[in-house]
Short mmCIF file of C-alpha atoms in Angstrom, two decimals:
data_model
loop_
_atom_site.label_atom_id
_atom_site.label_comp_id
_atom_site.label_asym_id
_atom_site.label_seq_id
_atom_site.Cartn_x
_atom_site.Cartn_y
_atom_site.Cartn_z
CA MET A 1 0.00 0.00 0.00
CA ALA A 2 1.30 3.38 -0.96
CA GLY A 3 -0.03 5.56 1.89
CA ALA A 4 2.20 8.51 1.28
CA VAL A 5 0.34 11.77 1.44
CA VAL A 6 2.35 14.27 3.44
CA GLU A 7 0.70 15.94 6.39
CA GLU A 8 0.07 19.61 5.94
CA GLY A 9 2.08 22.05 7.97
CA ALA A 10 5.48 22.12 6.34
CA ALA A 11 4.15 24.26 3.55
CA VAL A 12 4.38 27.96 3.20
CA VAL A 13 1.22 29.36 4.69
CA ALA A 14 -0.64 32.13 2.98
CA GLY A 15 -1.88 33.46 6.27
CA ALA A 16 -5.05 35.47 6.25
CA GLU A 17 -4.81 37.33 9.54
CA CYS A 18 -8.27 37.82 10.97
CA MET A 19 -9.80 40.29 13.31
CA ASN A 20 -9.54 37.99 16.32
CA GLY A 21 -5.86 37.38 15.61
CA SER A 22 -6.36 33.83 14.38
CA THR A 23 -4.79 32.78 11.13
CA PHE A 24 -6.32 30.47 8.56
CA ALA A 25 -3.67 28.28 7.01
CA ASP A 26 -4.86 29.02 3.48
CA LYS A 27 -2.57 28.52 0.53
CA VAL A 28 -2.75 29.82 -3.01
CA GLY A 29 -0.95 28.01 -5.79
CA LEU A 30 -0.82 27.36 -9.49
CA GLY A 31 -1.24 24.45 -11.85
CA TRP A 32 2.20 23.31 -13.05
CA ARG A 33 2.50 23.51 -16.82
CA PRO A 34 5.82 23.04 -18.62
CA ASP A 35 5.27 26.28 -20.52
CA LEU A 36 5.09 28.16 -17.22
CA ALA A 37 8.11 26.47 -15.62
CA ALA A 38 10.55 29.37 -15.88
CA GLY A 39 8.07 31.88 -14.49
CA ILE A 40 6.98 29.57 -11.70
CA LEU A 41 10.47 28.66 -10.55
CA SER A 42 11.59 32.26 -10.44
CA HIS A 43 8.55 33.31 -8.34
CA LEU A 44 8.23 30.46 -5.86
CA GLU A 45 8.10 32.93 -2.97
CA ARG A 46 4.64 33.99 -4.24
CA ILE A 47 3.31 30.50 -5.00
CA ASP A 48 2.48 28.28 -2.03
CA LEU A 49 1.77 25.06 -3.88
CA LEU A 50 1.90 23.51 -7.34
CA GLU A 51 -0.71 21.16 -8.74
CA ILE A 52 0.73 18.53 -11.08
CA ILE A 53 -1.29 16.61 -13.67
CA ALA A 54 -0.62 13.07 -12.46
CA ASP A 55 -1.47 11.42 -15.77
CA ASP A 56 1.45 13.19 -17.47
CA PHE A 57 3.78 11.04 -15.35
CA PHE A 58 2.06 7.64 -15.37
CA SER A 59 4.12 6.37 -18.27
CA ALA A 60 6.98 8.81 -18.07
CA PRO A 61 10.61 7.66 -17.86
CA GLN A 62 12.00 7.44 -14.34
CA ARG A 63 14.20 10.51 -14.82
CA HIS A 64 11.09 12.65 -15.34
CA VAL A 65 9.60 11.34 -12.13
CA ARG A 66 12.89 12.15 -10.40
CA ALA A 67 12.62 15.72 -11.75
CA LEU A 68 9.14 15.88 -10.24
CA GLN A 69 10.48 14.57 -6.93
CA THR A 70 13.11 17.33 -6.98
CA LEU A 71 10.39 19.89 -7.63
CA SER A 72 8.28 18.52 -4.77
CA SER A 73 11.26 18.85 -2.42
CA GLN A 74 11.33 22.60 -3.18
CA VAL A 75 7.63 23.40 -3.10
CA PRO A 76 4.56 21.52 -1.83
CA VAL A 77 2.72 19.72 -4.60
CA ALA A 78 -0.70 18.15 -5.10
CA LEU A 79 -1.31 15.45 -7.71
CA HIS A 80 -4.36 15.86 -9.92
CA GLY A 81 -5.71 12.92 -11.90
CA VAL A 82 -7.88 13.33 -14.98
CA SER A 83 -8.55 9.86 -16.34
CA LEU A 84 -9.67 7.48 -13.61
CA GLY A 85 -13.37 8.08 -14.27
CA LEU A 86 -14.37 7.35 -10.68
CA ALA A 87 -17.96 8.65 -10.82
CA SER A 88 -19.32 5.70 -12.70
CA SER A 89 -21.40 2.61 -12.11
CA VAL A 90 -18.53 0.72 -13.76
CA SER A 91 -15.62 -0.37 -11.54
CA VAL A 92 -12.38 1.48 -12.10
CA GLU A 93 -9.63 -0.81 -13.36
CA THR A 94 -7.00 -1.75 -10.79
CA LYS A 95 -4.14 -1.06 -13.22
CA ARG A 96 -5.22 2.58 -13.44
CA LEU A 97 -5.33 2.90 -9.65
CA ASP A 98 -1.91 1.24 -9.43
CA LYS A 99 -0.38 3.98 -11.57
CA MET A 100 -1.73 6.67 -9.28
CA ALA A 101 -0.62 4.69 -6.21
CA ARG A 102 2.92 4.42 -7.55
CA LEU A 103 3.14 8.14 -8.31
CA VAL A 104 1.67 9.15 -4.94
CA ASP A 105 4.24 6.91 -3.28
CA GLN A 106 7.09 8.44 -5.28
CA VAL A 107 6.09 12.10 -5.00
CA ARG A 108 4.41 12.22 -1.57
CA PRO A 109 2.02 15.06 -2.41
CA GLN A 110 0.04 17.15 0.06
CA PHE A 111 -3.03 15.40 -1.34
CA TRP A 112 -4.23 13.80 -4.55
CA SER A 113 -7.40 14.62 -6.38
CA GLU A 114 -9.66 13.40 -9.17
CA HIS A 115 -12.98 14.32 -10.77
CA LEU A 116 -16.60 13.43 -10.19
CA ALA A 117 -16.84 12.33 -13.80
CA PHE A 118 -16.89 9.32 -16.07
CA VAL A 119 -14.50 9.23 -19.00
CA ARG A 120 -15.26 5.95 -20.74
CA GLY A 121 -18.10 3.49 -21.25
CA GLY A 122 -18.68 0.31 -23.24
CA GLY A 123 -15.07 0.34 -24.43
CA ALA A 124 -15.28 3.90 -25.77
CA GLU A 125 -12.88 6.53 -24.42
CA ILE A 126 -14.58 9.93 -24.29
CA GLY A 127 -11.17 11.53 -23.86
CA HIS A 128 -12.40 14.08 -21.38
CA LEU A 129 -14.48 14.51 -18.23
CA ALA A 130 -18.17 13.81 -18.77
CA ALA A 131 -21.06 14.06 -16.36
CA PRO A 132 -22.73 10.72 -15.68
CA PRO A 133 -26.46 10.50 -14.97
CA ARG A 134 -26.92 11.76 -11.42
CA THR A 135 -28.66 8.76 -9.91
CA ALA A 136 -28.49 6.45 -6.91
CA ASP A 137 -26.62 3.98 -9.16
CA THR A 138 -23.79 6.37 -9.95
CA VAL A 139 -23.63 7.49 -6.31
CA GLU A 140 -23.20 3.84 -5.30
CA GLY A 141 -20.67 3.18 -8.09
CA ALA A 142 -18.65 6.28 -7.23
CA VAL A 143 -18.57 5.46 -3.52
CA GLU A 144 -17.36 1.95 -4.32
CA ASN A 145 -14.69 3.24 -6.71
CA LEU A 146 -13.52 5.86 -4.23
CA SER A 147 -13.29 3.30 -1.44
CA ARG A 148 -11.19 1.02 -3.66
CA ALA A 149 -8.99 3.95 -4.68
CA ALA A 150 -8.46 4.98 -1.07
CA ALA A 151 -7.62 1.43 -0.01
CA LEU A 152 -5.11 0.92 -2.82
CA ILE A 153 -3.53 4.37 -2.80
CA GLY A 154 -3.54 4.80 0.95
CA SER A 155 -5.47 8.06 1.20
CA ASN A 156 -8.81 9.42 0.10
CA PRO A 157 -8.83 11.51 -3.04
CA VAL A 158 -10.16 15.04 -2.90
CA MET A 159 -12.96 15.03 -5.49
CA GLU A 160 -13.69 17.82 -7.95
CA ASN A 161 -17.07 18.89 -9.32
CA ILE A 162 -16.98 19.19 -13.11
CA ALA A 163 -18.32 21.65 -15.65
CA THR A 164 -20.81 20.22 -18.10
CA LEU A 165 -22.57 21.68 -21.09
CA ILE A 166 -25.12 18.87 -20.92
CA ASP A 167 -27.52 18.35 -18.08
CA PRO A 168 -26.93 14.59 -17.95
CA PRO A 169 -30.02 12.68 -19.16
CA GLY A 170 -31.64 10.17 -16.84
CA SER A 171 -30.66 12.15 -13.73
CA THR A 172 -32.90 11.86 -10.70
CA LEU A 173 -30.81 13.94 -8.27
CA TYR A 174 -29.83 17.61 -8.21
CA GLU A 175 -26.12 18.10 -8.81
CA VAL A 176 -25.50 19.42 -5.30
CA VAL A 177 -27.33 16.47 -3.73
CA TRP A 178 -25.47 13.98 -5.93
CA ILE A 179 -22.08 15.47 -4.99
CA SER A 180 -22.95 15.62 -1.29
CA ARG A 181 -24.08 11.98 -1.21
CA ILE A 182 -20.89 10.75 -2.86
CA LEU A 183 -18.67 12.78 -0.52
CA ALA A 184 -20.58 11.54 2.52
CA GLY A 185 -20.63 7.91 1.35
CA ALA A 186 -16.92 7.81 0.56
CA GLU A 187 -15.87 10.20 3.33
CA CYS A 188 -13.99 12.29 0.79
CA ASP A 189 -13.29 16.00 0.74
CA LEU A 190 -14.25 18.34 -2.07
CA LEU A 191 -12.05 20.12 -4.56
CA LEU A 192 -14.53 22.85 -5.34
CA ASP A 193 -14.03 24.19 -8.85
CA LEU A 194 -15.61 27.61 -8.73
CA HIS A 195 -15.48 28.27 -12.45
CA ASN A 196 -17.31 24.98 -12.97
CA VAL A 197 -19.99 26.09 -10.52
CA TYR A 198 -20.20 29.47 -12.24
CA ALA A 199 -20.38 27.89 -15.72
CA ASN A 200 -22.95 25.26 -14.73
CA GLY A 201 -24.99 27.97 -13.00
CA ILE A 202 -25.13 29.95 -16.24
CA ASN A 203 -25.62 26.95 -18.54
CA HIS A 204 -28.25 25.22 -16.42
CA GLY A 205 -29.92 28.20 -14.81
CA TYR A 206 -29.11 28.04 -11.12
CA ASP A 207 -27.67 30.47 -8.60
CA PRO A 208 -24.01 29.59 -7.92
CA VAL A 209 -24.06 31.17 -4.45
CA ALA A 210 -27.11 29.11 -3.42
CA PHE A 211 -25.28 26.05 -4.80
CA LEU A 212 -22.28 26.77 -2.56
CA ARG A 213 -24.50 27.20 0.47
CA HIS A 214 -26.03 23.76 -0.07
CA LEU A 215 -22.66 21.99 -0.24
CA PRO A 216 -21.25 20.34 2.90
CA ALA A 217 -18.95 23.22 3.89
CA ALA A 218 -16.92 21.04 6.24
CA ARG A 219 -15.78 18.95 3.27
CA ILE A 220 -14.41 21.82 1.18
CA LYS A 221 -10.64 21.37 1.25
CA ALA A 222 -9.35 22.77 -2.02
CA ILE A 223 -10.57 25.18 -4.66
CA HIS A 224 -9.90 25.63 -8.37
CA ILE A 225 -10.24 28.98 -10.06
CA ALA A 226 -10.03 29.44 -13.82
CA GLY A 227 -11.53 31.31 -16.74
CA GLY A 228 -13.53 30.36 -19.79
CA LYS A 229 -15.39 31.94 -22.68
CA PHE A 230 -18.93 32.35 -23.90
CA ILE A 231 -19.73 30.44 -27.06
CA SER A 232 -22.70 31.05 -29.31
CA ALA A 233 -25.23 28.30 -29.90
CA PRO A 234 -27.73 27.56 -32.67
CA ASP A 235 -30.61 28.03 -30.22
CA GLY A 236 -29.46 31.60 -29.52
CA ARG A 237 -28.64 30.91 -25.84
CA PRO A 238 -24.89 31.37 -25.29
CA ARG A 239 -23.09 28.80 -23.14
CA LEU A 240 -20.05 29.34 -20.93
CA LEU A 241 -17.25 26.97 -21.86
CA ASP A 242 -14.76 26.10 -19.12
CA ASP A 243 -11.65 26.12 -21.32
CA HIS A 244 -8.99 27.36 -18.85
CA LEU A 245 -7.65 29.65 -21.58
CA HIS A 246 -8.82 32.94 -20.09
CA ASP A 247 -8.28 35.04 -16.97
CA VAL A 248 -10.38 34.36 -13.90
CA PRO A 249 -13.53 36.51 -14.18
CA ASP A 250 -14.70 38.68 -11.28
CA PRO A 251 -17.74 36.50 -10.39
CA VAL A 252 -15.36 33.62 -9.61
CA PHE A 253 -13.48 35.78 -7.10
CA VAL A 254 -16.86 36.68 -5.57
CA LEU A 255 -17.59 32.93 -5.24
CA LEU A 256 -14.15 32.42 -3.69
CA GLU A 257 -14.96 35.00 -1.04
CA GLU A 258 -18.27 33.19 -0.41
CA ALA A 259 -16.53 29.83 -0.07
CA ALA A 260 -13.98 31.29 2.37
CA ALA A 261 -16.85 32.72 4.40
CA LEU A 262 -18.55 29.31 4.52
CA THR A 263 -15.87 26.89 5.61
CA PRO A 264 -13.52 27.05 8.58
CA ASN A 265 -11.16 24.54 6.92
CA PRO A 266 -7.74 25.62 5.69
CA LEU A 267 -8.20 26.05 1.95
CA THR A 268 -5.79 25.36 -0.87
CA VAL A 269 -6.69 27.51 -3.86
CA ILE A 270 -5.19 26.60 -7.24
CA LEU A 271 -5.24 28.79 -10.33
CA GLU A 272 -5.61 26.65 -13.47
CA ARG A 273 -4.43 27.81 -16.86
CA ASP A 274 -4.09 25.39 -19.76
CA GLY A 275 -2.95 27.62 -22.62
CA ALA A 276 -3.01 31.09 -24.23
CA TYR A 277 -0.63 31.91 -21.41
CA PRO A 278 -0.47 35.52 -20.28
CA SER A 279 2.62 37.01 -18.62
CA MET A 280 3.70 35.63 -15.27
CA ASP A 281 2.86 39.02 -13.76
CA CYS A 282 -0.74 38.55 -14.91
CA LEU A 283 -0.95 35.08 -13.31
CA LEU A 284 0.66 36.38 -10.10
CA ALA A 285 -1.86 39.22 -10.04
CA GLN A 286 -4.69 36.64 -10.17
CA ILE A 287 -3.04 34.73 -7.33
CA GLU A 288 -2.95 37.97 -5.36
CA GLN A 289 -6.63 38.61 -6.16
CA ALA A 290 -7.39 35.14 -4.81
CA ARG A 291 -5.55 35.93 -1.56
CA GLN A 292 -7.57 39.13 -1.21
CA ALA A 293 -10.85 37.29 -1.81
CA LEU A 294 -9.85 34.72 0.82
CA THR A 295 -9.01 37.46 3.30
CA ARG A 296 -12.40 39.13 2.73
CA GLY A 297 -14.22 35.82 3.16
CA ARG A 298 -12.27 34.89 6.28
CA ALA A 299 -13.06 38.27 7.83
CA ARG A 300 -16.77 37.60 7.20
CA LEU A 301 -16.50 34.12 8.71
CA VAL A 302 -14.85 35.46 11.85
CA ALA A 303 -17.43 38.25 12.11
CA GLN A 304 -20.20 35.62 11.96
CA GLU A 305 -18.53 33.49 14.63
CA VAL A 306 -17.61 36.32 17.02
CA PRO A 307 -20.58 38.68 17.30
CA ALA A 308 -19.62 42.22 18.33
CA MET M 1 -32.50 -1.29 -17.12
CA SER M 2 -28.75 -1.07 -16.49
CA ALA M 3 -26.78 1.96 -15.41
CA ARG M 4 -23.71 0.43 -17.03
CA GLU M 5 -25.42 0.14 -20.44
CA PHE M 6 -26.83 3.63 -20.17
CA GLU M 7 -23.36 5.06 -19.47
CA ALA M 8 -21.95 3.08 -22.40
CA PHE M 9 -24.64 4.48 -24.68
CA LEU M 10 -23.97 8.01 -23.44
CA ALA M 11 -20.24 7.59 -24.08
CA ARG M 12 -21.06 6.50 -27.64
CA ILE M 13 -23.30 9.44 -28.43
CA TYR M 14 -20.79 11.86 -26.83
CA LEU M 15 -18.15 10.51 -29.21
CA ASP M 16 -19.83 9.54 -32.39
CA ALA M 17 -21.88 11.85 -34.64
CA SER M 18 -23.29 8.87 -36.55
CA ALA M 19 -24.54 7.32 -33.29
CA ARG M 20 -26.30 10.60 -32.48
CA ALA M 21 -27.84 10.73 -35.94
CA ALA M 22 -28.96 7.09 -35.72
CA PHE M 23 -30.65 7.70 -32.36
CA LYS M 24 -32.41 10.82 -33.61
CA ALA M 25 -33.68 8.93 -36.66
CA ASN M 26 -34.89 5.90 -34.74
CA PRO M 27 -34.84 6.46 -30.95
CA GLN M 28 -36.76 3.36 -29.92
CA GLY M 29 -34.91 1.03 -32.25
CA GLU M 30 -31.48 2.29 -31.18
CA ALA M 31 -32.45 2.20 -27.50
CA LEU M 32 -33.72 -1.35 -27.82
CA ARG M 33 -30.54 -2.40 -29.61
CA ALA M 34 -28.46 -0.89 -26.76
CA GLY M 35 -30.54 -2.64 -24.10
CA LEU M 36 -32.00 0.58 -22.70
CA SER M 37 -35.35 0.89 -20.98
CA LYS M 38 -38.29 2.99 -22.19
CA GLU M 39 -37.51 5.54 -19.45
CA GLU M 40 -33.89 5.82 -20.53
CA CYS M 41 -34.96 6.19 -24.16
CA ALA M 42 -37.38 8.96 -23.13
CA ALA M 43 -34.66 10.71 -21.08
CA LEU M 44 -32.38 10.70 -24.11
CA ARG M 45 -35.09 12.05 -26.40
CA GLU M 46 -35.83 14.87 -23.98
CA MET M 47 -32.24 15.95 -23.46
CA ASP M 48 -30.95 19.26 -24.80
CA TRP M 49 -29.50 18.16 -28.13
CA VAL M 50 -28.03 21.56 -28.92
CA SER M 51 -25.94 21.32 -25.74
CA LEU M 52 -25.07 17.72 -26.62
CA GLU M 53 -23.66 18.76 -30.01
CA MET M 54 -21.67 21.55 -28.36
CA ALA M 55 -20.32 19.17 -25.72
CA ALA M 56 -19.40 16.60 -28.37
CA ARG M 57 -17.45 19.30 -30.22
CA SER M 58 -15.72 20.33 -27.00
CA PHE M 59 -14.78 16.69 -26.22
CA ALA M 60 -13.38 16.31 -29.74
CA ASN M 61 -11.28 19.47 -29.31
CA LYS M 62 -9.95 18.17 -26.01
CA ARG M 63 -9.00 14.84 -27.58
CA ARG M 64 -7.14 16.66 -30.34
CA SER M 65 -5.26 18.93 -27.92
CA LYS M 66 -4.32 16.20 -25.44
CA PRO M 67 -1.04 15.15 -27.06
CA LEU M 68 0.12 18.75 -26.64
CA ARG M 69 -0.51 18.59 -22.94
CA SER M 70 1.33 15.34 -22.27
CA ARG M 71 4.89 16.06 -23.18
CA PRO M 72 7.02 14.87 -20.27
CA ARG M 73 10.13 15.55 -22.35
CA THR M 74 9.24 19.23 -22.18
CA PHE M 75 9.40 19.03 -18.39
CA ILE M 76 13.10 18.16 -18.50
CA SER M 77 13.96 20.62 -21.29
CA ARG M 78 12.14 23.44 -19.48
CA ALA M 79 13.86 22.58 -16.20
CA ARG M 80 17.23 22.78 -17.99
CA GLN M 81 16.21 26.12 -19.49
CA VAL M 82 15.24 27.42 -16.04
CA ALA M 83 18.49 26.20 -14.49
CA THR M 84 20.40 28.09 -17.18
CA VAL M 85 18.42 31.29 -16.55
CA LEU M 86 18.96 31.03 -12.79
CA TRP M 87 22.66 30.27 -13.21
CA HIS M 88 23.15 33.38 -15.36
CA ARG M 89 21.16 35.42 -12.89
CA ILE M 90 23.33 34.24 -9.97
CA ARG M 91 26.52 34.90 -11.93
CA SER M 92 25.44 38.39 -12.83
CA GLY M 93 24.42 39.06 -9.23
CA GLY M 94 20.80 39.79 -10.25
#
């Protein structure tokens, strides 16, 4: 068994000093992308954590894994999987879990994460994260897959909500209920992707803030922020595409403040950018905006807890 | 009714334009062939097919761009590049 997730505490803490003097051990980091390497490594003092795409290293030569180990000795890292397809009524293959287990053992990340998505079915690889029907069957399947993953890898994954253009057919549960049941059943924490909540809110007509308030706040451990773009549609109703190719829009920072005001947990916030890279200064400015949103939210949380 | 078969059918229509066209032309026949129930067939008929086409296009774009994302060799070459930049910076006292 590979139980190798490092306890938090050794990391640089992005302290949000609050009115009562307490400090939330929040961190703000960035998704590691090879194209950003130079900028990241020369600004590590402003980046608390790096999120690595685990799948990029599953079949990589050992020297690349050693390079990743060297990186993780300099800065805390989290491993992020994209292809296990754990939210499915179909059992995840052991060989896929083994790859994650090996990498977790080698890199010893702060935590590892995956998506509440299915990525294949009936022998067909979708090639990306797709929303399964939100039913009791997929809740049960996901809980079983997550339990197997935790047993084999040695720690529970932190599970991310996904963006979807399609309201999955055959669903009998609201998204927030479906997510909450899986997290409770598998005793997993949530990687709350705020741009996904924002995009789904627009595309499926719900209030993102109300969505956040219905989530189990005590399970929110990490947060993704990103940007996307509106795309036109033949029916005349534009959709928001979560493409990670644009700057984080203001409403996502508003949601970040809300999330920070909801949960007392230390939060790890990760800025995701997958291409059309802006300058490093622009990315660092978004990291700073995230810290400010966290500080505002934490101040609200403390004000709620300590009435004047 | 099987959740597994329903997921498999969804994966197929997410991927394959001809599978989407076949279902639209003959929903009950295609559903029966895939082992789906009447309820599942109805759920598929009622889904937002404009969004489905957009999602299918987005999945296809992701599949095309994936090889660009997985380039472990780049990790090493970038690290070397960074080491060189840092070395020059240290030497120049910057």
